[in-house]
Tab-separated table of C-alpha atoms and ligand atoms in Angstrom:
chain	number	residue	atom	x	y	z
A	1	MET	CA	24.086	-140.757	-62.425
A	2	ALA	CA	24.817	-137.270	-61.074
A	3	VAL	CA	22.961	-134.484	-62.817
A	4	LYS	CA	25.163	-131.607	-63.837
A	5	PRO	CA	23.764	-128.300	-62.580
A	6	PRO	CA	22.824	-125.981	-65.439
A	7	VAL	CA	25.195	-123.281	-64.220
A	8	ALA	CA	28.271	-123.484	-62.042
A	9	VAL	CA	27.594	-122.498	-58.431
A	10	SER	CA	29.764	-119.510	-57.688
A	11	PRO	CA	31.519	-119.545	-54.312
A	12	PRO	CA	30.646	-116.644	-52.017
A	13	ARG	CA	32.766	-113.522	-52.386
A	14	ALA	CA	32.379	-112.692	-48.729
A	15	TRP	CA	31.463	-114.928	-45.860
A	16	ALA	CA	31.559	-114.951	-42.071
A	17	GLU	CA	32.897	-118.007	-40.285
A	18	ILE	CA	31.271	-118.425	-36.902
A	19	ASN	CA	32.956	-120.538	-34.291
A	20	SER	CA	30.343	-122.103	-32.010
A	21	SER	CA	32.807	-123.504	-29.499
A	22	ALA	CA	34.296	-120.010	-29.008
A	23	LEU	CA	30.751	-118.761	-28.372
A	24	ARG	CA	30.229	-121.427	-25.713
A	25	TYR	CA	33.611	-120.591	-24.223
A	26	ASN	CA	32.711	-116.902	-23.956
A	27	LEU	CA	29.422	-117.839	-22.302
A	28	ARG	CA	31.392	-119.669	-19.623
A	29	VAL	CA	33.567	-116.574	-19.167
A	30	ALA	CA	30.413	-114.490	-18.735
A	31	ARG	CA	29.045	-116.904	-16.162
A	32	GLU	CA	32.274	-117.065	-14.154
A	33	ALA	CA	33.231	-113.380	-14.361
A	34	GLY	CA	29.708	-112.228	-13.512
A	35	GLY	CA	29.060	-114.865	-10.861
A	36	CYS	CA	25.402	-114.866	-11.931
A	37	ALA	CA	22.904	-116.670	-14.121
A	38	VAL	CA	23.093	-115.488	-17.723
A	39	MET	CA	20.643	-113.998	-20.208
A	40	PRO	CA	22.468	-114.051	-23.554
A	41	VAL	CA	21.406	-111.034	-25.583
A	42	VAL	CA	20.618	-112.185	-29.134
A	43	LYS	CA	18.908	-109.077	-30.525
A	44	ALA	CA	19.675	-107.879	-34.063
A	45	GLY	CA	20.212	-111.383	-35.420
A	46	ALA	CA	22.498	-112.262	-32.500
A	47	TYR	CA	24.642	-109.228	-33.344
A	48	GLY	CA	24.829	-110.338	-36.961
A	49	HIS	CA	25.868	-113.891	-36.120
A	50	GLY	CA	22.511	-115.431	-37.080
A	51	LEU	CA	19.684	-115.525	-34.547
A	52	GLU	CA	18.404	-119.060	-35.088
A	53	GLU	CA	21.799	-120.769	-35.096
A	54	ILE	CA	23.128	-118.849	-32.116
A	55	ALA	CA	19.928	-119.418	-30.131
A	56	ARG	CA	20.024	-123.161	-30.887
A	57	THR	CA	23.673	-123.353	-29.828
A	58	LEU	CA	23.240	-121.438	-26.574
A	59	ALA	CA	19.936	-123.102	-25.668
A	60	THR	CA	21.834	-126.310	-24.941
A	61	GLU	CA	23.779	-124.475	-22.222
A	62	ASP	CA	22.286	-123.601	-18.855
A	63	ILE	CA	20.816	-120.172	-19.506
A	64	ALA	CA	17.956	-118.333	-17.869
A	65	PHE	CA	16.504	-116.267	-20.736
A	66	PHE	CA	17.272	-115.011	-24.201
A	67	GLY	CA	17.195	-111.212	-24.405
A	68	VAL	CA	15.600	-109.864	-27.602
A	69	ALA	CA	14.580	-106.434	-28.861
A	70	ASN	CA	11.116	-107.235	-30.208
A	71	VAL	CA	8.420	-109.843	-30.717
A	72	GLY	CA	9.621	-110.642	-34.248
A	73	GLU	CA	12.890	-111.893	-32.797
A	74	ALA	CA	11.025	-113.819	-30.106
A	75	ARG	CA	8.949	-115.564	-32.775
A	76	ARG	CA	12.031	-116.525	-34.740
A	77	ILE	CA	13.541	-118.165	-31.661
A	78	ARG	CA	10.366	-120.201	-31.102
A	79	ASN	CA	10.149	-121.113	-34.806
A	80	ALA	CA	13.708	-122.400	-34.532
A	81	GLY	CA	12.425	-124.914	-31.979
A	82	VAL	CA	14.013	-123.201	-28.971
A	83	ASN	CA	11.897	-123.087	-25.805
A	84	THR	CA	14.169	-121.101	-23.487
A	85	ARG	CA	12.397	-118.231	-21.729
A	86	ILE	CA	12.427	-114.987	-23.682
A	87	TYR	CA	12.855	-111.524	-22.207
A	88	LEU	CA	11.917	-108.407	-24.175
A	89	LEU	CA	14.554	-105.756	-23.522
A	90	GLY	CA	12.521	-102.709	-24.529
A	91	ALA	CA	9.016	-101.291	-24.236
A	92	THR	CA	6.167	-103.043	-26.063
A	93	TRP	CA	3.390	-101.667	-28.232
A	94	SER	CA	-0.172	-102.374	-27.231
A	95	GLU	CA	-0.784	-104.404	-30.443
A	96	GLU	CA	2.006	-106.800	-29.480
A	97	ARG	CA	0.854	-107.587	-25.983
A	98	GLU	CA	-1.799	-110.200	-26.677
A	99	GLU	CA	0.813	-112.398	-28.360
A	100	ILE	CA	3.317	-111.753	-25.568
A	101	VAL	CA	0.812	-112.934	-22.962
A	102	ALA	CA	-0.278	-115.926	-25.047
A	103	GLN	CA	3.325	-116.999	-25.631
A	104	ASP	CA	4.403	-116.260	-22.052
A	105	TRP	CA	7.289	-114.050	-23.123
A	106	THR	CA	8.570	-111.797	-20.349
A	107	PRO	CA	8.261	-108.038	-20.788
A	108	CYS	CA	9.996	-105.408	-18.716
A	109	LEU	CA	7.554	-102.721	-17.648
A	110	SER	CA	8.206	-99.003	-17.880
A	111	SER	CA	4.735	-97.646	-17.146
A	112	LEU	CA	1.550	-98.316	-15.221
A	113	GLU	CA	-0.407	-98.229	-18.471
A	114	GLU	CA	1.569	-101.146	-19.879
A	115	ALA	CA	1.184	-103.010	-16.602
A	116	ARG	CA	-2.595	-102.496	-16.520
A	117	HIS	CA	-2.947	-103.622	-20.125
A	118	PHE	CA	-0.905	-106.784	-19.548
A	119	ASN	CA	-2.997	-107.450	-16.450
A	120	VAL	CA	-6.246	-107.257	-18.434
A	121	LEU	CA	-4.899	-109.493	-21.215
A	122	ALA	CA	-3.619	-112.067	-18.742
A	123	ALA	CA	-6.970	-112.050	-16.937
A	124	GLU	CA	-8.768	-112.713	-20.245
A	125	ILE	CA	-6.953	-115.983	-20.737
A	126	GLY	CA	-6.910	-116.835	-17.042
A	127	THR	CA	-3.179	-116.684	-16.547
A	128	ARG	CA	-0.630	-114.802	-14.450
A	129	LEU	CA	2.049	-113.210	-16.586
A	130	LYS	CA	5.574	-113.059	-15.234
A	131	VAL	CA	6.950	-109.526	-15.707
A	132	HIS	CA	10.024	-107.569	-14.689
A	133	LEU	CA	10.073	-103.948	-13.614
A	134	ALA	CA	12.593	-101.782	-15.406
A	135	VAL	CA	14.032	-99.044	-13.247
A	136	ASP	CA	15.854	-96.109	-14.826
A	137	THR	CA	18.978	-95.522	-12.747
A	138	GLY	CA	20.569	-93.301	-15.399
A	139	MET	CA	20.174	-94.740	-18.896
A	140	GLY	CA	17.277	-92.462	-19.826
A	141	ARG	CA	15.777	-94.866	-22.358
A	142	GLY	CA	13.085	-96.764	-20.490
A	143	GLY	CA	11.881	-97.918	-17.118
A	144	PHE	CA	10.296	-96.260	-14.137
A	145	VAL	CA	12.325	-93.324	-12.831
A	146	ALA	CA	14.079	-94.655	-9.742
A	147	LYS	CA	12.611	-92.213	-7.234
A	148	ASP	CA	9.037	-92.822	-8.456
A	149	LEU	CA	9.051	-96.591	-8.292
A	150	PRO	CA	8.413	-97.220	-4.576
A	151	GLN	CA	5.117	-95.256	-4.707
A	152	ILE	CA	4.041	-97.039	-7.893
A	153	LEU	CA	4.738	-100.503	-6.500
A	154	ALA	CA	1.629	-100.450	-4.317
A	155	GLU	CA	-0.559	-99.963	-7.383
A	156	LEU	CA	1.374	-102.571	-9.385
A	157	LEU	CA	0.769	-105.093	-6.640
A	158	THR	CA	-2.992	-104.709	-7.031
A	159	LEU	CA	-2.698	-106.134	-10.569
A	160	GLU	CA	-3.449	-109.739	-9.686
A	161	HIS	CA	-2.698	-111.229	-13.070
A	162	LEU	CA	0.897	-110.041	-13.030
A	163	GLU	CA	3.666	-111.824	-11.203
A	164	ILE	CA	6.448	-109.302	-10.656
A	165	GLU	CA	9.446	-111.614	-10.647
A	166	GLY	CA	12.272	-109.305	-11.684
A	167	LEU	CA	13.874	-105.899	-11.323
A	168	GLY	CA	16.173	-104.746	-14.121
A	169	SER	CA	18.157	-101.650	-14.957
A	170	HIS	CA	20.793	-100.703	-17.550
A	171	LEU	CA	24.233	-99.043	-17.452
A	172	PRO	CA	24.995	-96.381	-20.089
A	173	SER	CA	28.651	-95.743	-19.210
A	174	ALA	CA	30.099	-98.874	-17.638
A	175	ASP	CA	33.003	-98.762	-20.118
A	176	GLU	CA	33.587	-95.013	-19.718
A	177	ASP	CA	32.634	-93.649	-16.321
A	178	ARG	CA	33.339	-95.824	-13.307
A	179	GLU	CA	32.150	-93.349	-10.712
A	180	PHE	CA	28.794	-92.810	-12.369
A	181	THR	CA	28.352	-96.556	-12.820
A	182	LEU	CA	29.119	-97.261	-9.167
A	183	GLY	CA	26.461	-94.654	-8.364
A	184	GLN	CA	23.989	-96.624	-10.469
A	185	PHE	CA	24.784	-99.819	-8.597
A	186	ALA	CA	24.169	-97.939	-5.349
A	187	CYS	CA	20.918	-96.509	-6.710
A	188	TYR	CA	19.787	-99.987	-7.773
A	189	GLU	CA	20.504	-101.379	-4.292
A	190	LYS	CA	18.564	-98.511	-2.713
A	191	VAL	CA	15.518	-99.041	-4.925
A	192	LEU	CA	15.689	-102.778	-4.325
A	193	ALA	CA	15.703	-102.198	-0.556
A	194	GLU	CA	12.787	-99.750	-0.811
A	195	LEU	CA	10.796	-102.298	-2.792
A	196	GLY	CA	11.220	-104.924	-0.115
A	197	GLY	CA	14.706	-106.336	-0.660
A	198	ALA	CA	16.327	-108.954	-2.828
A	199	ASP	CA	14.001	-111.739	-1.656
A	200	ARG	CA	11.073	-110.044	-3.305
A	201	PHE	CA	12.449	-110.550	-6.841
A	202	ARG	CA	13.431	-113.883	-8.335
A	203	TRP	CA	15.615	-112.068	-10.937
A	204	ARG	CA	17.760	-108.982	-10.254
A	205	HIS	CA	19.826	-107.645	-13.129
A	206	LEU	CA	21.773	-104.566	-14.089
A	207	SER	CA	24.852	-105.527	-16.081
A	208	SER	CA	25.515	-105.996	-19.758
A	209	SER	CA	29.033	-107.015	-20.892
A	210	ALA	CA	30.984	-104.102	-19.417
A	211	GLY	CA	29.056	-104.186	-16.144
A	212	LEU	CA	29.623	-107.865	-15.540
A	213	LEU	CA	33.319	-107.745	-16.427
A	214	GLY	CA	34.213	-104.615	-14.506
A	215	TYR	CA	31.962	-104.466	-11.428
A	216	GLU	CA	30.799	-106.474	-8.435
A	217	ALA	CA	27.304	-107.911	-8.866
A	218	GLY	CA	25.977	-106.709	-5.490
A	219	SER	CA	22.455	-108.096	-5.041
A	220	CYS	CA	22.121	-109.038	-8.713
A	221	ASN	CA	21.799	-112.688	-9.716
A	222	LEU	CA	21.452	-112.332	-13.502
A	223	THR	CA	23.525	-110.612	-16.202
A	224	ARG	CA	22.630	-109.681	-19.776
A	225	PRO	CA	25.802	-109.966	-21.880
A	226	GLY	CA	25.770	-109.401	-25.602
A	227	LEU	CA	29.059	-108.215	-27.077
A	228	LEU	CA	31.325	-110.314	-24.894
A	229	LEU	CA	29.618	-113.533	-25.999
A	230	TYR	CA	30.614	-112.601	-29.531
A	231	GLY	CA	34.235	-112.291	-28.446
A	232	VAL	CA	34.737	-108.572	-27.885
A	233	SER	CA	35.225	-106.968	-24.492
A	234	PRO	CA	34.047	-103.371	-24.099
A	235	LEU	CA	36.793	-103.112	-21.463
A	236	PRO	CA	40.102	-103.741	-23.312
A	237	GLU	CA	41.810	-105.058	-20.164
A	238	HIS	CA	39.515	-108.104	-20.303
A	239	GLN	CA	39.904	-108.813	-24.036
A	240	SER	CA	42.452	-111.606	-23.551
A	241	LYS	CA	39.852	-113.686	-21.669
A	242	LEU	CA	37.667	-114.024	-24.765
A	243	LYS	CA	37.823	-116.002	-27.992
A	244	THR	CA	37.010	-114.689	-31.453
A	245	VAL	CA	33.661	-115.953	-32.711
A	246	MET	CA	33.242	-114.306	-36.116
A	247	THR	CA	35.877	-114.081	-38.844
A	248	LEU	CA	34.814	-112.015	-41.831
A	249	LYS	CA	36.511	-113.269	-44.950
A	250	SER	CA	36.740	-112.606	-48.650
A	251	ARG	CA	39.015	-113.514	-51.534
A	252	VAL	CA	41.416	-111.798	-53.864
A	253	THR	CA	39.620	-111.570	-57.195
A	254	LEU	CA	42.334	-109.852	-59.191
A	255	ILE	CA	45.971	-108.754	-58.963
A	256	ARG	CA	47.490	-106.041	-61.107
A	257	THR	CA	50.520	-103.788	-61.026
A	258	LEU	CA	49.729	-100.100	-61.343
A	259	PRO	CA	52.373	-97.543	-62.297
A	260	ALA	CA	53.358	-94.665	-60.012
A	261	GLY	CA	50.905	-91.752	-60.108
A	262	HIS	CA	47.798	-93.935	-60.674
A	263	GLY	CA	44.669	-93.207	-58.671
A	264	VAL	CA	42.899	-95.981	-56.759
A	265	SER	CA	39.123	-96.057	-56.228
A	266	TYR	CA	36.399	-93.380	-56.154
A	267	GLY	CA	37.481	-89.834	-55.589
A	268	ARG	CA	41.104	-90.812	-56.303
A	269	SER	CA	41.900	-90.032	-52.659
A	270	PHE	CA	44.795	-92.489	-52.952
A	271	VAL	CA	47.399	-92.136	-55.707
A	272	THR	CA	50.304	-94.595	-56.037
A	273	THR	CA	53.768	-93.176	-55.434
A	274	ARG	CA	55.628	-96.170	-56.880
A	275	PRO	CA	54.817	-99.162	-59.067
A	276	THR	CA	52.269	-100.900	-56.856
A	277	ARG	CA	50.907	-104.434	-56.801
A	278	VAL	CA	47.223	-104.029	-56.071
A	279	ALA	CA	44.964	-106.892	-54.983
A	280	THR	CA	41.261	-106.346	-55.562
A	281	VAL	CA	39.175	-108.165	-52.923
A	282	GLY	CA	35.501	-109.115	-53.289
A	283	ILE	CA	33.937	-107.352	-50.319
A	284	GLY	CA	32.689	-103.832	-49.738
A	285	TYR	CA	30.243	-101.705	-47.810
A	286	GLY	CA	27.411	-103.651	-49.473
A	287	ASP	CA	28.549	-106.502	-47.252
A	288	GLY	CA	28.817	-104.285	-44.204
A	289	TYR	CA	32.549	-103.680	-44.366
A	290	PRO	CA	32.593	-100.074	-43.167
A	291	ARG	CA	33.216	-97.451	-45.847
A	292	HIS	CA	34.333	-95.060	-43.123
A	293	VAL	CA	37.672	-96.863	-42.731
A	294	SER	CA	38.725	-95.416	-46.114
A	295	GLY	CA	41.940	-93.431	-45.672
A	296	ASN	CA	42.207	-94.312	-41.971
A	297	GLY	CA	44.908	-96.965	-42.113
A	298	ALA	CA	42.732	-100.083	-42.145
A	299	GLU	CA	44.559	-103.350	-42.759
A	300	VAL	CA	43.598	-106.863	-43.807
A	301	PHE	CA	45.303	-110.203	-43.189
A	302	ILE	CA	46.501	-112.397	-46.096
A	303	ARG	CA	48.978	-115.302	-45.989
A	304	GLY	CA	49.938	-114.612	-42.395
A	305	GLN	CA	50.594	-110.915	-42.796
A	306	ARG	CA	48.873	-107.558	-42.581
A	307	PHE	CA	48.483	-105.461	-45.734
A	308	PRO	CA	47.130	-101.911	-46.035
A	309	LEU	CA	43.805	-101.083	-47.638
A	310	ILE	CA	44.212	-98.268	-50.166
A	311	GLY	CA	41.637	-95.894	-51.599
A	312	ARG	CA	37.974	-95.828	-50.703
A	313	VAL	CA	35.925	-98.900	-49.872
A	314	THR	CA	33.442	-99.444	-52.717
A	315	MET	CA	30.137	-101.299	-52.556
A	316	ASP	CA	31.495	-104.701	-53.592
A	317	GLN	CA	35.279	-104.420	-53.726
A	318	VAL	CA	38.273	-103.025	-51.889
A	319	MET	CA	41.861	-102.601	-52.994
A	320	ILE	CA	44.886	-103.762	-51.008
A	321	ASP	CA	48.538	-102.836	-51.504
A	322	VAL	CA	50.363	-106.187	-51.684
A	323	THR	CA	53.643	-104.861	-53.070
A	324	GLU	CA	55.640	-105.896	-50.016
A	325	GLY	CA	55.679	-109.180	-48.124
A	326	PRO	CA	54.642	-112.652	-49.224
A	327	GLU	CA	53.467	-113.153	-52.796
A	328	VAL	CA	49.684	-112.758	-52.813
A	329	ALA	CA	47.755	-114.615	-55.517
A	330	GLU	CA	44.285	-114.446	-57.017
A	331	GLY	CA	41.926	-116.620	-54.994
A	332	ASP	CA	43.788	-116.080	-51.725
A	333	GLU	CA	41.645	-115.842	-48.619
A	334	VAL	CA	41.559	-112.454	-46.926
A	335	GLU	CA	40.639	-111.879	-43.277
A	336	MET	CA	38.823	-108.545	-42.990
A	337	PHE	CA	38.434	-109.010	-39.237
A	338	GLY	CA	38.804	-111.974	-36.923
A	339	PRO	CA	41.617	-113.374	-34.794
A	340	ASN	CA	44.319	-111.259	-36.466
A	341	ILE	CA	42.495	-107.993	-37.122
A	342	SER	CA	40.132	-107.317	-34.253
A	343	VAL	CA	36.650	-105.907	-34.728
A	344	ALA	CA	37.528	-103.328	-32.106
A	345	GLU	CA	40.506	-102.158	-34.180
A	346	LEU	CA	38.356	-101.909	-37.300
A	347	ALA	CA	35.648	-100.066	-35.363
A	348	VAL	CA	38.121	-97.417	-34.203
A	349	LYS	CA	39.278	-96.877	-37.790
A	350	ALA	CA	35.653	-96.553	-38.889
A	351	SER	CA	34.912	-94.090	-36.046
A	352	THR	CA	32.279	-96.429	-34.672
A	353	ILE	CA	31.840	-99.258	-32.156
A	354	SER	CA	32.189	-103.036	-32.453
A	355	TRP	CA	28.426	-103.484	-31.921
A	356	GLU	CA	27.719	-101.489	-35.094
A	357	ILE	CA	30.272	-103.383	-37.186
A	358	PHE	CA	28.734	-106.741	-36.210
A	359	THR	CA	25.135	-105.702	-36.746
A	360	GLY	CA	26.029	-104.024	-40.046
A	361	ILE	CA	27.159	-107.248	-41.763
A	362	THR	CA	24.527	-107.617	-44.468
A	363	PRO	CA	22.513	-110.680	-45.582
A	364	ARG	CA	24.703	-111.030	-48.699
A	365	VAL	CA	27.453	-112.362	-46.436
A	366	MET	CA	27.001	-116.092	-46.051
A	367	ARG	CA	27.289	-117.242	-42.428
A	368	VAL	CA	29.246	-120.463	-42.146
A	369	TYR	CA	29.026	-122.303	-38.799
A	370	LEU	CA	32.072	-124.228	-37.636
B	1	PLP	C1	21.838	-104.635	-25.888
B	1	PLP	C2	21.577	-104.735	-24.428
B	1	PLP	C3	22.397	-105.529	-23.615
B	1	PLP	C4	23.688	-106.169	-24.106
B	1	PLP	O1	24.706	-105.196	-24.125
B	1	PLP	P1	26.239	-105.552	-24.461
B	1	PLP	O2	26.964	-104.280	-24.225
B	1	PLP	O3	26.287	-105.957	-25.890
B	1	PLP	O4	26.665	-106.626	-23.544
B	1	PLP	C5	22.022	-105.698	-22.292
B	1	PLP	N1	20.921	-105.105	-21.787
B	1	PLP	C6	20.127	-104.306	-22.531
B	1	PLP	C7	18.943	-103.667	-21.912
B	1	PLP	C8	20.441	-104.083	-23.867
B	1	PLP	O5	19.662	-103.288	-24.600
């Protein structure tokens, strides 16, 4: 006999549907457009899509590495039972390095100090650690400065417990400044030649999403896409090649008709000018729906149509003007972003970028994998 739960389980107010086959599709696009092996970037909980699930899904494809931001993310991938090689995208702290060596995760080096420390730790356990050199061709965030690297290489090569198998760099403006980016590609090729040529490095990589979509790979044989795997192209002209992965949804919790001259939400920045049917929807900035869209013409999608958001976004609820169009009812599903309202569109209205919208979706939002 079924036992009745003591309290009814309430359905989630806000959830994110994640389409795994669209993710796989976008990975294929990345592979074909870039013409290289792929390192899916899964930092920040796979851009809010759920690190473990996304890593498990992509690990069954032919991928070279997972790119993560820190050792905590690397651990979570291993704890999820995924054994794909892991690449650490940023600098490491000295306290983290023993674990990195023991686990054979792959760091990118920005300094001789780091390199010497990894060399000592690898020697202690009698191993040779595979490492990549990061070269700063213009990002200004990490790596050896391009013009310094050839002199440093000689010293790096004396570190016998390091196997330098890669050379990586990063593009800060591939979606904004073509000329500068082409200069970075040229700089990368020059450094590569000065270090002994492409044959010297098993892995050569420069491009994230925008770089791989918009530029020739040159001597590179690996790309590091993040955003495009999640269905958004930083270069709008390539958007139609990709499929939507995440749809952020909520439900109408309440419908009321307000008279003309009635304020809506905090600050009363919106006041009705006519009798208005207002749908209250169970999602807010506490779920990561950006408060900054308030007053900027954001829309949501209900029953096959767009409706305008009115008043300020509150922590748990938003209000939608449903006076016109199909009859909206309590309980109706609402698409906040997804196939009909793009993340990129929402990001513009929130004066931010798609990356920040994705990574801002909070833990309260249940991720549902399709
Ligand atoms: C985050 C990151 C990427 C992925 O960038 P997208 O623009 O999301 O494709 C690639 N490389 C490095 C070094 C990064 O930090």
